[in-house]
Amino acid sequence: MKLTEDPHRRLNPLTNQWVLVSPHRTSRPWQGEVAHIKTEAEPKYDPSCYLCPGNARAGGVRNPAYTSTFVFDNDFAALKPGTQRECLDTDGLGLLVAQGEPGICRVICFSPRHDLTLATMTPGEIEPVVHTWMTQFRELGEIDFINHVQIFENRGAMMGASNPHPHCQIWATSSVPVEPENELAAQRTYLQSKKHCLLCDYIMVEQRQGKRVLFENDGFVALVPFWAVWPFEVLVCSRRHLGSMNDFISGDAQNLSLMLHRVTSTYDKVFGVPFPYSMGFHQSPTDGTVHPEWHFHAHFYPPLLRSATIRKFMVGFEMLGNAQRDITPEIVAARLRELSGSDS
Ligand SMILES: [Zn+2]
Ligand SMILES: [Zn+2]
Ligand SMILES: [Zn+2]
Protein backbone atom coordinates (compact mmCIF):
# COMPACT_ATOMS: atom_id res chain seq x y z
CA MET A 1 0.00 0.00 0.00
CA LYS A 2 1.25 3.46 -0.89
CA LEU A 3 0.25 6.21 1.53
CA THR A 4 0.60 8.73 -1.31
CA GLU A 5 -1.81 6.92 -3.68
CA ASP A 6 -4.03 4.26 -2.12
CA PRO A 7 -7.14 4.85 0.00
CA HIS A 8 -6.32 4.00 3.61
CA ARG A 9 -7.27 4.69 7.21
CA ARG A 10 -4.99 6.41 9.70
CA LEU A 11 -5.31 6.06 13.47
CA ASN A 12 -5.25 9.01 15.84
CA PRO A 13 -3.50 7.48 18.87
CA LEU A 14 -4.60 10.40 21.08
CA THR A 15 -8.30 9.63 20.62
CA ASN A 16 -8.29 6.13 19.08
CA GLN A 17 -10.36 7.49 16.18
CA TRP A 18 -9.69 6.66 12.53
CA VAL A 19 -9.64 9.02 9.57
CA LEU A 20 -10.12 7.81 5.98
CA VAL A 21 -7.53 9.25 3.57
CA SER A 22 -8.23 9.24 -0.19
CA PRO A 23 -5.11 10.69 -1.83
CA HIS A 24 -6.11 9.52 -5.34
CA ARG A 25 -8.99 12.02 -5.34
CA THR A 26 -6.59 14.94 -5.64
CA SER A 27 -5.42 14.26 -9.19
CA ARG A 28 -2.73 16.94 -9.01
CA PRO A 29 -0.88 18.57 -6.16
CA TRP A 30 -2.75 21.37 -4.52
CA GLN A 31 -2.15 24.60 -6.42
CA GLY A 32 -3.15 27.26 -3.96
CA GLU A 33 -5.76 29.74 -4.98
CA VAL A 34 -5.44 33.26 -3.64
CA ALA A 35 -8.76 34.90 -2.91
CA HIS A 36 -10.16 37.66 -5.03
CA ILE A 37 -12.56 38.61 -2.28
CA LYS A 38 -11.64 41.86 -0.63
CA THR A 39 -11.67 41.75 3.12
CA GLU A 40 -12.41 45.13 4.58
CA ALA A 41 -9.82 46.39 7.05
CA GLU A 42 -11.14 46.66 10.59
CA PRO A 43 -10.78 50.01 12.40
CA LYS A 44 -8.36 50.24 15.34
CA TYR A 45 -11.30 51.14 17.55
CA ASP A 46 -14.94 50.28 16.89
CA PRO A 47 -17.48 52.26 18.95
CA SER A 48 -20.02 49.43 18.50
CA CYS A 49 -17.66 46.63 19.67
CA TYR A 50 -18.45 45.27 23.13
CA LEU A 51 -14.81 44.23 23.61
CA CYS A 52 -13.08 47.54 22.79
CA PRO A 53 -11.75 49.59 25.75
CA GLY A 54 -14.25 51.95 27.35
CA ASN A 55 -17.29 50.47 25.57
CA ALA A 56 -20.41 49.12 27.27
CA ARG A 57 -21.15 45.40 27.16
CA ALA A 58 -24.54 43.71 27.17
CA GLY A 59 -26.03 44.28 30.59
CA GLY A 60 -24.48 47.74 30.81
CA VAL A 61 -21.05 46.91 32.31
CA ARG A 62 -18.42 49.25 30.88
CA ASN A 63 -14.97 47.90 29.89
CA PRO A 64 -12.04 49.71 31.52
CA ALA A 65 -9.63 51.69 29.32
CA TYR A 66 -7.35 48.63 29.24
CA THR A 67 -3.98 48.88 27.51
CA SER A 68 -2.81 45.24 27.31
CA THR A 69 -4.93 42.12 27.91
CA PHE A 70 -8.33 42.24 29.62
CA VAL A 71 -10.18 39.37 31.35
CA PHE A 72 -13.83 39.30 32.39
CA ASP A 73 -16.52 36.76 33.26
CA ASN A 74 -18.61 35.97 30.16
CA ASP A 75 -21.89 37.93 30.23
CA PHE A 76 -23.59 35.00 28.48
CA ALA A 77 -21.84 32.19 30.34
CA ALA A 78 -22.69 28.64 29.28
CA LEU A 79 -21.81 27.49 32.81
CA LYS A 80 -22.50 28.79 36.30
CA PRO A 81 -20.30 28.24 39.37
CA GLY A 82 -23.26 27.67 41.71
CA THR A 83 -24.73 24.66 39.87
CA GLN A 84 -25.12 21.51 42.00
CA ARG A 85 -23.07 18.60 40.73
CA GLU A 86 -25.73 15.98 41.16
CA CYS A 87 -26.31 13.00 38.90
CA LEU A 88 -29.80 12.08 37.80
CA ASP A 89 -30.86 8.76 36.35
CA THR A 90 -34.47 9.65 35.81
CA ASP A 91 -35.75 6.16 35.00
CA GLY A 92 -33.21 4.06 36.85
CA LEU A 93 -32.14 2.23 33.68
CA GLY A 94 -29.11 4.35 32.85
CA LEU A 95 -30.79 5.55 29.67
CA LEU A 96 -31.83 9.06 30.71
CA VAL A 97 -28.81 10.25 32.62
CA ALA A 98 -27.96 13.88 33.40
CA GLN A 99 -25.36 15.53 35.56
CA GLY A 100 -25.11 19.05 36.97
CA GLU A 101 -22.05 20.85 35.59
CA PRO A 102 -20.68 23.73 37.69
CA GLY A 103 -18.21 25.89 35.81
CA ILE A 104 -16.82 29.32 34.99
CA CYS A 105 -16.67 31.03 31.58
CA ARG A 106 -14.34 33.94 30.94
CA VAL A 107 -13.32 36.07 27.99
CA ILE A 108 -9.78 37.34 27.39
CA CYS A 109 -9.15 40.27 25.05
CA PHE A 110 -5.68 39.92 23.54
CA SER A 111 -5.21 43.61 22.85
CA PRO A 112 -7.06 46.94 23.07
CA ARG A 113 -6.65 47.14 19.26
CA HIS A 114 -9.80 45.99 17.46
CA ASP A 115 -8.00 45.36 14.16
CA LEU A 116 -5.26 42.91 15.24
CA THR A 117 -5.04 39.10 15.19
CA LEU A 118 -2.43 36.68 16.53
CA ALA A 119 -1.05 36.71 12.98
CA THR A 120 -0.72 40.50 12.82
CA MET A 121 0.34 41.05 16.44
CA THR A 122 4.10 40.78 17.02
CA PRO A 123 5.43 37.87 19.11
CA GLY A 124 6.29 40.54 21.72
CA GLU A 125 2.63 41.60 21.77
CA ILE A 126 1.47 37.97 22.07
CA GLU A 127 3.69 37.29 25.10
CA PRO A 128 1.43 39.17 27.58
CA VAL A 129 -1.45 37.05 26.23
CA VAL A 130 0.48 33.86 27.07
CA HIS A 131 1.19 35.23 30.56
CA THR A 132 -2.52 35.96 31.01
CA TRP A 133 -3.35 32.38 29.95
CA MET A 134 -0.79 31.09 32.49
CA THR A 135 -2.32 33.18 35.31
CA GLN A 136 -5.88 32.19 34.39
CA PHE A 137 -5.03 28.50 34.05
CA ARG A 138 -3.40 28.48 37.50
CA GLU A 139 -6.13 30.55 39.16
CA LEU A 140 -9.06 28.57 37.74
CA GLY A 141 -7.32 25.21 38.14
CA GLU A 142 -6.82 25.85 41.86
CA ILE A 143 -10.57 26.18 42.44
CA ASP A 144 -11.87 23.04 44.17
CA PHE A 145 -14.75 22.24 41.82
CA ILE A 146 -12.78 23.00 38.63
CA ASN A 147 -11.16 19.87 37.22
CA HIS A 148 -10.44 21.00 33.66
CA VAL A 149 -9.60 24.38 32.11
CA GLN A 150 -10.22 24.75 28.38
CA ILE A 151 -8.70 27.84 26.73
CA PHE A 152 -9.81 28.25 23.12
CA GLU A 153 -10.04 30.80 20.32
CA ASN A 154 -12.63 30.84 17.53
CA ARG A 155 -11.28 33.01 14.76
CA GLY A 156 -13.33 34.27 11.84
CA ALA A 157 -17.02 34.41 11.06
CA MET A 158 -16.78 31.00 9.36
CA MET A 159 -16.01 29.48 12.78
CA GLY A 160 -18.87 31.36 14.39
CA ALA A 161 -16.77 34.07 16.00
CA SER A 162 -19.24 36.80 16.79
CA ASN A 163 -16.69 39.61 16.96
CA PRO A 164 -13.41 40.21 15.08
CA HIS A 165 -11.81 41.86 18.14
CA PRO A 166 -8.87 39.56 19.06
CA HIS A 167 -10.05 37.47 22.00
CA CYS A 168 -10.42 33.95 23.32
CA GLN A 169 -12.58 32.14 25.83
CA ILE A 170 -11.99 29.94 28.83
CA TRP A 171 -14.50 27.34 29.89
CA ALA A 172 -13.46 25.85 33.21
CA THR A 173 -15.53 22.79 34.14
CA SER A 174 -16.06 20.24 36.89
CA SER A 175 -15.95 17.38 34.40
CA VAL A 176 -13.11 16.65 32.04
CA PRO A 177 -14.78 17.16 28.61
CA VAL A 178 -15.01 14.34 26.06
CA GLU A 179 -11.99 15.13 23.83
CA PRO A 180 -9.45 15.57 26.64
CA GLU A 181 -11.02 12.61 28.45
CA ASN A 182 -10.33 10.39 25.41
CA GLU A 183 -6.81 11.79 25.10
CA LEU A 184 -6.24 11.25 28.82
CA ALA A 185 -7.22 7.58 28.55
CA ALA A 186 -5.01 7.02 25.48
CA GLN A 187 -2.00 8.77 27.01
CA ARG A 188 -2.45 6.82 30.26
CA THR A 189 -2.67 3.46 28.48
CA TYR A 190 0.39 4.28 26.37
CA LEU A 191 2.44 5.31 29.42
CA GLN A 192 1.44 2.15 31.29
CA SER A 193 2.27 -0.21 28.43
CA LYS A 194 5.35 1.48 26.91
CA LYS A 195 6.73 3.28 29.98
CA HIS A 196 7.11 6.37 27.78
CA CYS A 197 4.96 9.42 27.06
CA LEU A 198 2.85 9.08 23.89
CA LEU A 199 3.52 12.58 22.58
CA CYS A 200 7.23 12.55 23.53
CA ASP A 201 7.55 9.39 21.42
CA TYR A 202 5.39 10.83 18.63
CA ILE A 203 7.49 14.02 18.40
CA MET A 204 10.63 11.86 18.17
CA VAL A 205 9.13 9.82 15.30
CA GLU A 206 8.02 12.96 13.45
CA GLN A 207 11.45 14.57 13.86
CA ARG A 208 13.04 11.40 12.53
CA GLN A 209 10.76 11.27 9.44
CA GLY A 210 10.71 15.05 8.96
CA LYS A 211 7.82 14.95 6.47
CA ARG A 212 5.14 16.55 8.59
CA VAL A 213 7.18 18.85 10.88
CA LEU A 214 6.61 22.52 10.04
CA PHE A 215 8.92 24.40 12.37
CA GLU A 216 10.57 24.17 15.77
CA ASN A 217 12.08 26.50 18.30
CA ASP A 218 13.75 25.80 21.66
CA GLY A 219 10.41 25.21 23.38
CA PHE A 220 7.86 23.99 20.84
CA VAL A 221 7.34 22.06 17.63
CA ALA A 222 4.52 22.56 15.10
CA LEU A 223 3.50 19.74 12.76
CA VAL A 224 0.64 18.46 10.64
CA PRO A 225 -0.29 15.28 12.48
CA PHE A 226 -0.22 11.98 10.57
CA TRP A 227 -3.92 11.54 11.45
CA ALA A 228 -5.05 15.13 10.71
CA VAL A 229 -8.76 15.38 9.82
CA TRP A 230 -9.01 19.07 8.88
CA PRO A 231 -7.14 19.94 5.66
CA PHE A 232 -4.72 22.37 7.33
CA GLU A 233 -4.83 20.98 10.86
CA VAL A 234 -1.74 21.72 12.98
CA LEU A 235 -0.59 20.31 16.31
CA VAL A 236 1.79 22.35 18.49
CA CYS A 237 3.58 20.40 21.24
CA SER A 238 6.05 21.41 23.90
CA ARG A 239 9.38 19.74 23.16
CA ARG A 240 9.96 19.05 26.86
CA HIS A 241 7.50 16.88 28.73
CA LEU A 242 5.29 19.58 30.28
CA GLY A 243 1.80 18.85 31.59
CA SER A 244 0.46 22.37 31.43
CA MET A 245 1.33 26.06 31.49
CA ASN A 246 1.95 25.61 35.24
CA ASP A 247 5.19 23.86 34.23
CA PHE A 248 6.43 26.73 32.04
CA ILE A 249 9.84 28.11 32.96
CA SER A 250 11.66 31.19 31.75
CA GLY A 251 11.64 31.34 27.95
CA ASP A 252 8.60 29.11 27.41
CA ALA A 253 6.09 31.97 27.14
CA GLN A 254 8.31 33.73 24.62
CA ASN A 255 8.83 30.56 22.58
CA LEU A 256 5.10 29.80 22.57
CA SER A 257 4.38 33.37 21.40
CA LEU A 258 6.85 32.96 18.54
CA MET A 259 5.30 29.61 17.60
CA LEU A 260 1.69 30.88 17.65
CA HIS A 261 2.68 33.87 15.55
CA ARG A 262 4.47 31.64 13.05
CA VAL A 263 1.56 29.22 12.68
CA THR A 264 -1.12 31.92 12.33
CA SER A 265 0.89 34.16 9.99
CA THR A 266 1.66 31.15 7.78
CA TYR A 267 -2.05 30.30 7.72
CA ASP A 268 -2.86 33.80 6.46
CA LYS A 269 -0.60 33.18 3.44
CA VAL A 270 -2.42 30.00 2.34
CA PHE A 271 -5.30 31.72 0.54
CA GLY A 272 -4.27 35.35 1.05
CA VAL A 273 -7.00 35.98 3.64
CA PRO A 274 -7.17 36.04 7.45
CA PHE A 275 -7.43 32.29 8.01
CA PRO A 276 -10.35 31.12 10.16
CA TYR A 277 -9.76 28.42 12.76
CA SER A 278 -10.63 27.05 16.16
CA MET A 279 -7.57 26.56 18.31
CA GLY A 280 -7.14 25.54 21.91
CA PHE A 281 -4.72 24.18 24.45
CA HIS A 282 -5.03 20.68 25.84
CA GLN A 283 -3.50 20.68 29.28
CA SER A 284 -3.38 18.32 32.22
CA PRO A 285 -6.67 18.06 34.17
CA THR A 286 -6.73 20.22 37.33
CA ASP A 287 -8.35 17.53 39.48
CA GLY A 288 -5.75 17.58 42.24
CA THR A 289 -4.03 14.35 41.16
CA VAL A 290 -0.78 14.03 39.24
CA HIS A 291 -0.93 13.30 35.52
CA PRO A 292 2.49 12.06 34.38
CA GLU A 293 0.85 10.83 31.14
CA TRP A 294 -0.31 14.26 29.97
CA HIS A 295 1.79 16.21 27.45
CA PHE A 296 1.01 19.90 26.81
CA HIS A 297 -0.19 20.66 23.29
CA ALA A 298 -2.43 22.90 21.17
CA HIS A 299 -4.69 21.95 18.27
CA PHE A 300 -5.45 24.24 15.33
CA TYR A 301 -8.55 23.20 13.37
CA PRO A 302 -9.08 25.43 10.29
CA PRO A 303 -12.15 24.72 8.14
CA LEU A 304 -10.88 25.96 4.75
CA LEU A 305 -10.34 23.40 2.00
CA ARG A 306 -9.38 24.64 -1.48
CA SER A 307 -9.91 28.40 -1.37
CA ALA A 308 -10.89 31.27 0.90
CA THR A 309 -14.55 30.45 0.39
CA ILE A 310 -14.65 26.66 0.10
CA ARG A 311 -14.82 25.02 3.49
CA LYS A 312 -14.80 21.42 4.57
CA PHE A 313 -18.09 20.07 5.88
CA MET A 314 -18.28 17.07 8.16
CA VAL A 315 -21.29 15.49 6.47
CA GLY A 316 -22.40 12.23 4.88
CA PHE A 317 -19.88 9.48 5.53
CA GLU A 318 -18.18 11.72 8.08
CA MET A 319 -21.34 12.06 10.17
CA LEU A 320 -22.31 8.43 9.83
CA GLY A 321 -18.96 6.69 9.51
CA ASN A 322 -15.79 8.58 10.28
CA ALA A 323 -13.81 11.61 9.16
CA GLN A 324 -12.27 11.63 5.67
CA ARG A 325 -9.78 13.75 3.76
CA ASP A 326 -8.33 13.85 0.23
CA ILE A 327 -5.16 15.94 0.30
CA THR A 328 -2.58 14.16 2.49
CA PRO A 329 -1.06 15.71 5.61
CA GLU A 330 2.38 15.34 3.96
CA ILE A 331 1.41 17.56 0.99
CA VAL A 332 -0.10 20.15 3.32
CA ALA A 333 2.99 20.15 5.53
CA ALA A 334 5.25 20.75 2.52
CA ARG A 335 3.03 23.61 1.38
CA LEU A 336 2.92 25.26 4.82
CA ARG A 337 6.71 24.97 5.19
CA GLU A 338 7.16 26.62 1.80
CA LEU A 339 4.74 29.46 2.68
CA SER A 340 6.28 30.06 6.10
CA GLY A 341 9.61 30.76 4.49
CA SER A 342 8.18 33.17 1.93
CA ASP A 343 7.49 36.84 2.66
CA SER A 344 4.59 37.23 0.27
ZN1 LIG B 1 -13.20 45.85 19.48
ZN1 LIG C 1 5.72 13.85 26.90
ZN1 LIG D 1 -5.41 17.22 22.37
XYZ file of C-alpha atoms and ligand atoms in Angstrom:
347
model
C 0.000 0.000 0.000
C 1.248 3.460 -0.893
C 0.250 6.214 1.530
C 0.601 8.726 -1.313
C -1.815 6.920 -3.676
C -4.028 4.264 -2.121
C -7.137 4.851 0.002
C -6.318 4.000 3.615
C -7.271 4.690 7.213
C -4.990 6.413 9.703
C -5.309 6.057 13.467
C -5.245 9.010 15.842
C -3.504 7.477 18.865
C -4.603 10.399 21.081
C -8.297 9.626 20.619
C -8.292 6.131 19.082
C -10.357 7.491 16.183
C -9.686 6.663 12.535
C -9.637 9.020 9.570
C -10.117 7.815 5.980
C -7.528 9.255 3.575
C -8.231 9.242 -0.190
C -5.109 10.693 -1.826
C -6.108 9.523 -5.342
C -8.986 12.020 -5.339
C -6.590 14.938 -5.640
C -5.417 14.262 -9.185
C -2.731 16.940 -9.010
C -0.879 18.569 -6.159
C -2.750 21.369 -4.517
C -2.154 24.603 -6.425
C -3.152 27.257 -3.958
C -5.760 29.742 -4.984
C -5.443 33.255 -3.644
C -8.763 34.896 -2.906
C -10.161 37.660 -5.030
C -12.562 38.611 -2.277
C -11.639 41.861 -0.630
C -11.668 41.747 3.120
C -12.411 45.132 4.577
C -9.824 46.385 7.049
C -11.139 46.664 10.592
C -10.777 50.011 12.396
C -8.360 50.240 15.342
C -11.297 51.138 17.550
C -14.938 50.281 16.894
C -17.478 52.256 18.950
C -20.020 49.433 18.504
C -17.656 46.630 19.666
C -18.454 45.274 23.127
C -14.806 44.233 23.610
C -13.079 47.542 22.786
C -11.751 49.589 25.754
C -14.255 51.955 27.353
C -17.285 50.471 25.572
C -20.411 49.119 27.274
C -21.152 45.400 27.160
C -24.541 43.712 27.168
C -26.030 44.283 30.588
C -24.479 47.742 30.812
C -21.053 46.910 32.314
C -18.422 49.246 30.877
C -14.972 47.903 29.891
C -12.035 49.709 31.517
C -9.629 51.685 29.321
C -7.347 48.634 29.239
C -3.983 48.876 27.511
C -2.812 45.241 27.306
C -4.929 42.116 27.908
C -8.330 42.239 29.620
C -10.180 39.365 31.347
C -13.834 39.300 32.391
C -16.522 36.757 33.256
C -18.608 35.970 30.165
C -21.888 37.928 30.231
C -23.588 34.997 28.481
C -21.836 32.190 30.340
C -22.689 28.635 29.281
C -21.810 27.489 32.805
C -22.498 28.795 36.296
C -20.297 28.244 39.373
C -23.262 27.672 41.713
C -24.733 24.660 39.872
C -25.124 21.512 41.998
C -23.069 18.605 40.728
C -25.725 15.977 41.162
C -26.307 13.001 38.897
C -29.803 12.080 37.804
C -30.857 8.758 36.351
C -34.468 9.649 35.810
C -35.750 6.165 34.995
C -33.207 4.060 36.855
C -32.136 2.228 33.677
C -29.105 4.351 32.854
C -30.793 5.553 29.672
C -31.829 9.056 30.707
C -28.807 10.253 32.620
C -27.963 13.882 33.403
C -25.356 15.527 35.564
C -25.110 19.053 36.965
C -22.052 20.855 35.585
C -20.677 23.729 37.692
C -18.210 25.885 35.807
C -16.816 29.320 34.988
C -16.672 31.034 31.585
C -14.335 33.942 30.941
C -13.321 36.072 27.986
C -9.777 37.340 27.390
C -9.151 40.265 25.047
C -5.676 39.916 23.536
C -5.208 43.613 22.849
C -7.061 46.943 23.068
C -6.653 47.141 19.263
C -9.800 45.989 17.463
C -7.999 45.360 14.163
C -5.262 42.914 15.235
C -5.043 39.097 15.194
C -2.434 36.675 16.532
C -1.055 36.709 12.975
C -0.717 40.499 12.815
C 0.345 41.050 16.439
C 4.097 40.780 17.019
C 5.429 37.871 19.111
C 6.287 40.535 21.720
C 2.632 41.597 21.770
C 1.468 37.970 22.072
C 3.690 37.294 25.098
C 1.429 39.173 27.578
C -1.448 37.051 26.232
C 0.482 33.861 27.074
C 1.194 35.233 30.564
C -2.521 35.959 31.011
C -3.350 32.377 29.948
C -0.788 31.094 32.489
C -2.317 33.185 35.305
C -5.876 32.189 34.387
C -5.026 28.503 34.050
C -3.400 28.482 37.496
C -6.134 30.548 39.163
C -9.059 28.569 37.739
C -7.320 25.208 38.142
C -6.821 25.850 41.861
C -10.574 26.183 42.439
C -11.866 23.036 44.168
C -14.753 22.240 41.816
C -12.776 23.001 38.633
C -11.162 19.867 37.220
C -10.439 20.995 33.661
C -9.601 24.381 32.111
C -10.224 24.754 28.378
C -8.699 27.844 26.733
C -9.810 28.255 23.116
C -10.039 30.801 20.317
C -12.634 30.839 17.533
C -11.282 33.014 14.765
C -13.328 34.269 11.839
C -17.025 34.414 11.057
C -16.785 30.999 9.357
C -16.007 29.482 12.775
C -18.870 31.356 14.386
C -16.765 34.068 16.001
C -19.237 36.803 16.790
C -16.695 39.608 16.965
C -13.405 40.214 15.078
C -11.811 41.865 18.141
C -8.872 39.559 19.062
C -10.055 37.475 22.000
C -10.421 33.946 23.321
C -12.577 32.137 25.831
C -11.990 29.942 28.833
C -14.501 27.341 29.892
C -13.464 25.845 33.212
C -15.534 22.790 34.145
C -16.060 20.244 36.891
C -15.952 17.376 34.404
C -13.112 16.646 32.039
C -14.777 17.156 28.608
C -15.015 14.345 26.055
C -11.989 15.129 23.827
C -9.451 15.572 26.636
C -11.021 12.611 28.449
C -10.334 10.389 25.411
C -6.812 11.787 25.100
C -6.242 11.247 28.822
C -7.222 7.581 28.549
C -5.012 7.024 25.479
C -1.997 8.766 27.012
C -2.451 6.825 30.263
C -2.666 3.461 28.477
C 0.393 4.279 26.371
C 2.437 5.306 29.417
C 1.440 2.152 31.288
C 2.270 -0.213 28.426
C 5.351 1.479 26.906
C 6.732 3.277 29.981
C 7.108 6.370 27.775
C 4.960 9.417 27.059
C 2.848 9.075 23.894
C 3.523 12.582 22.578
C 7.235 12.553 23.534
C 7.548 9.394 21.421
C 5.386 10.830 18.632
C 7.492 14.016 18.398
C 10.631 11.855 18.166
C 9.132 9.816 15.303
C 8.025 12.963 13.449
C 11.446 14.574 13.859
C 13.038 11.398 12.526
C 10.757 11.268 9.444
C 10.710 15.049 8.960
C 7.816 14.948 6.466
C 5.144 16.554 8.590
C 7.177 18.854 10.878
C 6.607 22.522 10.035
C 8.921 24.400 12.370
C 10.569 24.166 15.770
C 12.081 26.501 18.296
C 13.748 25.803 21.659
C 10.412 25.215 23.383
C 7.861 23.988 20.843
C 7.340 22.064 17.631
C 4.518 22.555 15.103
C 3.499 19.741 12.758
C 0.638 18.465 10.640
C -0.294 15.279 12.484
C -0.224 11.977 10.571
C -3.922 11.536 11.454
C -5.048 15.125 10.710
C -8.756 15.384 9.821
C -9.007 19.071 8.878
C -7.141 19.938 5.662
C -4.717 22.373 7.329
C -4.829 20.977 10.859
C -1.739 21.725 12.985
C -0.585 20.311 16.310
C 1.791 22.350 18.487
C 3.576 20.395 21.238
C 6.046 21.405 23.902
C 9.379 19.738 23.161
C 9.964 19.045 26.861
C 7.501 16.876 28.727
C 5.293 19.578 30.280
C 1.801 18.848 31.592
C 0.458 22.370 31.430
C 1.332 26.060 31.489
C 1.946 25.611 35.239
C 5.186 23.863 34.229
C 6.426 26.727 32.043
C 9.837 28.111 32.960
C 11.659 31.191 31.750
C 11.640 31.343 27.954
C 8.596 29.112 27.412
C 6.089 31.974 27.135
C 8.312 33.727 24.624
C 8.825 30.561 22.583
C 5.098 29.800 22.573
C 4.379 33.371 21.397
C 6.847 32.964 18.543
C 5.300 29.613 17.603
C 1.689 30.876 17.650
C 2.683 33.871 15.546
C 4.473 31.644 13.051
C 1.562 29.221 12.679
C -1.118 31.925 12.331
C 0.887 34.164 9.991
C 1.658 31.145 7.780
C -2.052 30.301 7.716
C -2.859 33.803 6.462
C -0.600 33.183 3.445
C -2.419 30.004 2.342
C -5.299 31.725 0.537
C -4.265 35.354 1.054
C -7.003 35.976 3.641
C -7.172 36.039 7.447
C -7.427 32.290 8.006
C -10.347 31.124 10.161
C -9.764 28.421 12.757
C -10.634 27.050 16.161
C -7.572 26.558 18.309
C -7.135 25.542 21.907
C -4.720 24.177 24.453
C -5.026 20.681 25.840
C -3.505 20.678 29.284
C -3.380 18.325 32.223
C -6.668 18.065 34.170
C -6.726 20.219 37.325
C -8.348 17.535 39.477
C -5.752 17.581 42.243
C -4.034 14.352 41.165
C -0.778 14.025 39.242
C -0.934 13.304 35.517
C 2.486 12.057 34.383
C 0.853 10.826 31.141
C -0.312 14.256 29.970
C 1.794 16.209 27.452
C 1.005 19.897 26.813
C -0.192 20.655 23.286
C -2.427 22.898 21.173
C -4.695 21.945 18.267
C -5.449 24.237 15.330
C -8.553 23.195 13.369
C -9.075 25.428 10.293
C -12.153 24.722 8.141
C -10.877 25.956 4.746
C -10.336 23.402 1.998
C -9.380 24.638 -1.480
C -9.910 28.398 -1.367
C -10.886 31.268 0.901
C -14.551 30.448 0.390
C -14.647 26.658 0.098
C -14.817 25.020 3.487
C -14.803 21.421 4.573
C -18.088 20.072 5.881
C -18.275 17.073 8.165
C -21.295 15.486 6.471
C -22.403 12.227 4.879
C -19.877 9.480 5.526
C -18.184 11.716 8.079
C -21.345 12.058 10.174
C -22.307 8.427 9.831
C -18.964 6.691 9.510
C -15.793 8.577 10.284
C -13.813 11.609 9.157
C -12.266 11.628 5.670
C -9.780 13.751 3.762
C -8.330 13.849 0.230
C -5.159 15.938 0.297
C -2.581 14.163 2.488
C -1.056 15.710 5.614
C 2.385 15.343 3.959
C 1.415 17.560 0.992
C -0.102 20.150 3.319
C 2.992 20.154 5.534
C 5.254 20.747 2.518
C 3.029 23.613 1.376
C 2.920 25.259 4.817
C 6.707 24.968 5.188
C 7.157 26.621 1.796
C 4.743 29.457 2.680
C 6.276 30.065 6.101
C 9.609 30.760 4.491
C 8.178 33.174 1.929
C 7.489 36.841 2.659
C 4.593 37.225 0.266
Zn -13.200 45.850 19.477
Zn 5.719 13.848 26.895
Zn -5.408 17.217 22.374
